Every structure is written in structure tokens, then in C-alpha cells.
mmCIF file of C-alpha atoms in Angstrom:
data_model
loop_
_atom_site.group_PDB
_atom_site.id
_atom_site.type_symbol
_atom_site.label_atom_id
_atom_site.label_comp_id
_atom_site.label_asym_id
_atom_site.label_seq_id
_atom_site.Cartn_x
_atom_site.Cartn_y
_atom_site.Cartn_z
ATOM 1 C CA UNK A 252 0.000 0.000 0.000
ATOM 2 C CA UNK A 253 1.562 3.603 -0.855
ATOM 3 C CA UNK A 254 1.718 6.291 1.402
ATOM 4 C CA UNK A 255 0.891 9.580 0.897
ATOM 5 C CA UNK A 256 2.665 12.795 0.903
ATOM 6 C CA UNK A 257 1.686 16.374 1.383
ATOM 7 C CA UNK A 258 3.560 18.000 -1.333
ATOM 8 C CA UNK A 259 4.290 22.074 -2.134
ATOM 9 C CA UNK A 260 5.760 23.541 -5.105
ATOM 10 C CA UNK A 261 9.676 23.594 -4.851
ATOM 11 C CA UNK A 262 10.581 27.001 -4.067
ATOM 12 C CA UNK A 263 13.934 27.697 -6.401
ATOM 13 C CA UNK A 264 11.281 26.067 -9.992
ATOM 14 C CA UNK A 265 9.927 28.172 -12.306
ATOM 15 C CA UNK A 266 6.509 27.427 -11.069
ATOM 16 C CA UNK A 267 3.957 29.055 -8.690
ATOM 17 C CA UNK A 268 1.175 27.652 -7.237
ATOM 18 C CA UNK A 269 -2.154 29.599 -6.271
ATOM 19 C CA UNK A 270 -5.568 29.280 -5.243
ATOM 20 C CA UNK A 271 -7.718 31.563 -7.895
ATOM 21 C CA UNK A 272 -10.824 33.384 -6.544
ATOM 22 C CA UNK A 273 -13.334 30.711 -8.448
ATOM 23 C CA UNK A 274 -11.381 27.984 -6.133
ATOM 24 C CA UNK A 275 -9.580 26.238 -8.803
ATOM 25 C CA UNK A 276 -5.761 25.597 -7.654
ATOM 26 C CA UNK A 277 -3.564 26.293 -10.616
ATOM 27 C CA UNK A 278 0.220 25.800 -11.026
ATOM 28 C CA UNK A 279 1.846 28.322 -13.638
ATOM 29 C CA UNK A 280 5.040 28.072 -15.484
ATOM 30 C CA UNK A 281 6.187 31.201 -15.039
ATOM 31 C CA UNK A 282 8.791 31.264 -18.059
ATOM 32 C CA UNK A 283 6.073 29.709 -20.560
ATOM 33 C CA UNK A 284 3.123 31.428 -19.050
ATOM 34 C CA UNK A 285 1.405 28.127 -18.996
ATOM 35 C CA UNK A 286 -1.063 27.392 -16.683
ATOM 36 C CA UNK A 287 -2.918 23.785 -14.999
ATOM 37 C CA UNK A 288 -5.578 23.382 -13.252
ATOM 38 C CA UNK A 289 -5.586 20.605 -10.480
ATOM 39 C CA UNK A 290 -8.333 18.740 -9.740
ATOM 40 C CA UNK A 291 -8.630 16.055 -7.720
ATOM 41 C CA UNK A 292 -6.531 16.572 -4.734
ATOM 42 C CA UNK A 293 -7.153 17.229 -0.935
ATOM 43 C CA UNK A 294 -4.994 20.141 -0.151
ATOM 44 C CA UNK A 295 -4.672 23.533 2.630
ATOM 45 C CA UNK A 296 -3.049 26.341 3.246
ATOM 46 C CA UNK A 297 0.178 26.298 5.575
ATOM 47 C CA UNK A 298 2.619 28.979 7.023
ATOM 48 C CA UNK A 299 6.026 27.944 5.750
ATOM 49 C CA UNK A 300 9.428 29.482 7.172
ATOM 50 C CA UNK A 301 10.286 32.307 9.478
ATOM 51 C CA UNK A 302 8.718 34.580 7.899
ATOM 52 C CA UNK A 303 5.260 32.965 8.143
ATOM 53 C CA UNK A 304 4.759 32.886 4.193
ATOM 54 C CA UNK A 305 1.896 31.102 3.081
ATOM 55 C CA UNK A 306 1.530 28.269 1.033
ATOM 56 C CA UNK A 307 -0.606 25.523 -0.368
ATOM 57 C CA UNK A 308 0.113 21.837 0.082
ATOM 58 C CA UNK A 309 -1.453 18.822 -1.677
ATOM 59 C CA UNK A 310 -1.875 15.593 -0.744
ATOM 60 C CA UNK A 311 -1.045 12.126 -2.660
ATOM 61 C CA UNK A 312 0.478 9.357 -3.081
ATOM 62 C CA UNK A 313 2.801 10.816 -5.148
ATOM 63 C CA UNK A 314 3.489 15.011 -6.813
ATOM 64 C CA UNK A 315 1.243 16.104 -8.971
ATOM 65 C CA UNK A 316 1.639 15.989 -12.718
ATOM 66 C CA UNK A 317 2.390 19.561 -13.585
ATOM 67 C CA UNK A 318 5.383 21.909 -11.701
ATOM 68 C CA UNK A 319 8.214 20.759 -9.935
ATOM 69 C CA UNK A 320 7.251 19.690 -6.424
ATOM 70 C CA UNK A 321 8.845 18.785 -2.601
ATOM 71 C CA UNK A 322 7.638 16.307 0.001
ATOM 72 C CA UNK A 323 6.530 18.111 3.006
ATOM 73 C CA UNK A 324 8.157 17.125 5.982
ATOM 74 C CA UNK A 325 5.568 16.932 8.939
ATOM 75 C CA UNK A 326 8.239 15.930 11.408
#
């Protein structure tokens, strides 16, 4: 049985990933101005770092298929 993973868009990749105001979450490639819409996935909003940046985190068994994304350590 696989495990699952929260994951969040690697900081230093061309990507971002927001929450748009109809709700869709979207990952952009920011040097092709290319743009996917997830669907599917359980995900939140978390504080990441010192300086209390937010972020959104997805959840699966394994990154989702657009951007380049990080496990999430929870420890």
C-alpha cells in the first residue's frame, strides 16, 4: 500500500502555485506562461518558514503531474 505525501511547489522552480478566486488551484510556469488546473486533490493552506509565508500543500500518493514539487516534511 503507498503512502501519501503532502507536497508544495519547490521554491527555487519556475513554477507558482495559487488558489484563484473561483477555487480552482492552478500551477503556472512562469517562463512559458502556462497554466494547470488541479483537480482532484485534498490540499490547505500552511505557514512555511520564518517569515510565516503562506503556502498551499497537496496531498497524494505521489506530486502532482504539472510543476516541480517537494515532500513536506511533517516531522
Amino acid at each position: 500500500m503507498a503512502k501519501e505525501t503532502w507536497w508544495v511547489i519547490a521554491p527555487e522552480s519556475r513554477f507558482s502555485f495559487e488558489q484563484q478566486a473561483n477555487g480552482d488551484l492552478v500551477v503556472t510556469d512562469t517562463s512559458a506562461a502556462e497554466q494547470h488546473v488541479l483537480h482532484g486533490y485534498e490540499w490547505m493552506h500552511v505557514k512555511h518558514g520564518d517569515e510565516g509565508q503562506h503556502r498551499i500543500k497537496v496531498h497524494g500518493e505521489g506530486p502532482p503531474p504539472f510543476g516541480q514539487w517537494v515532500a513536506l516534511d511533517e516531522g
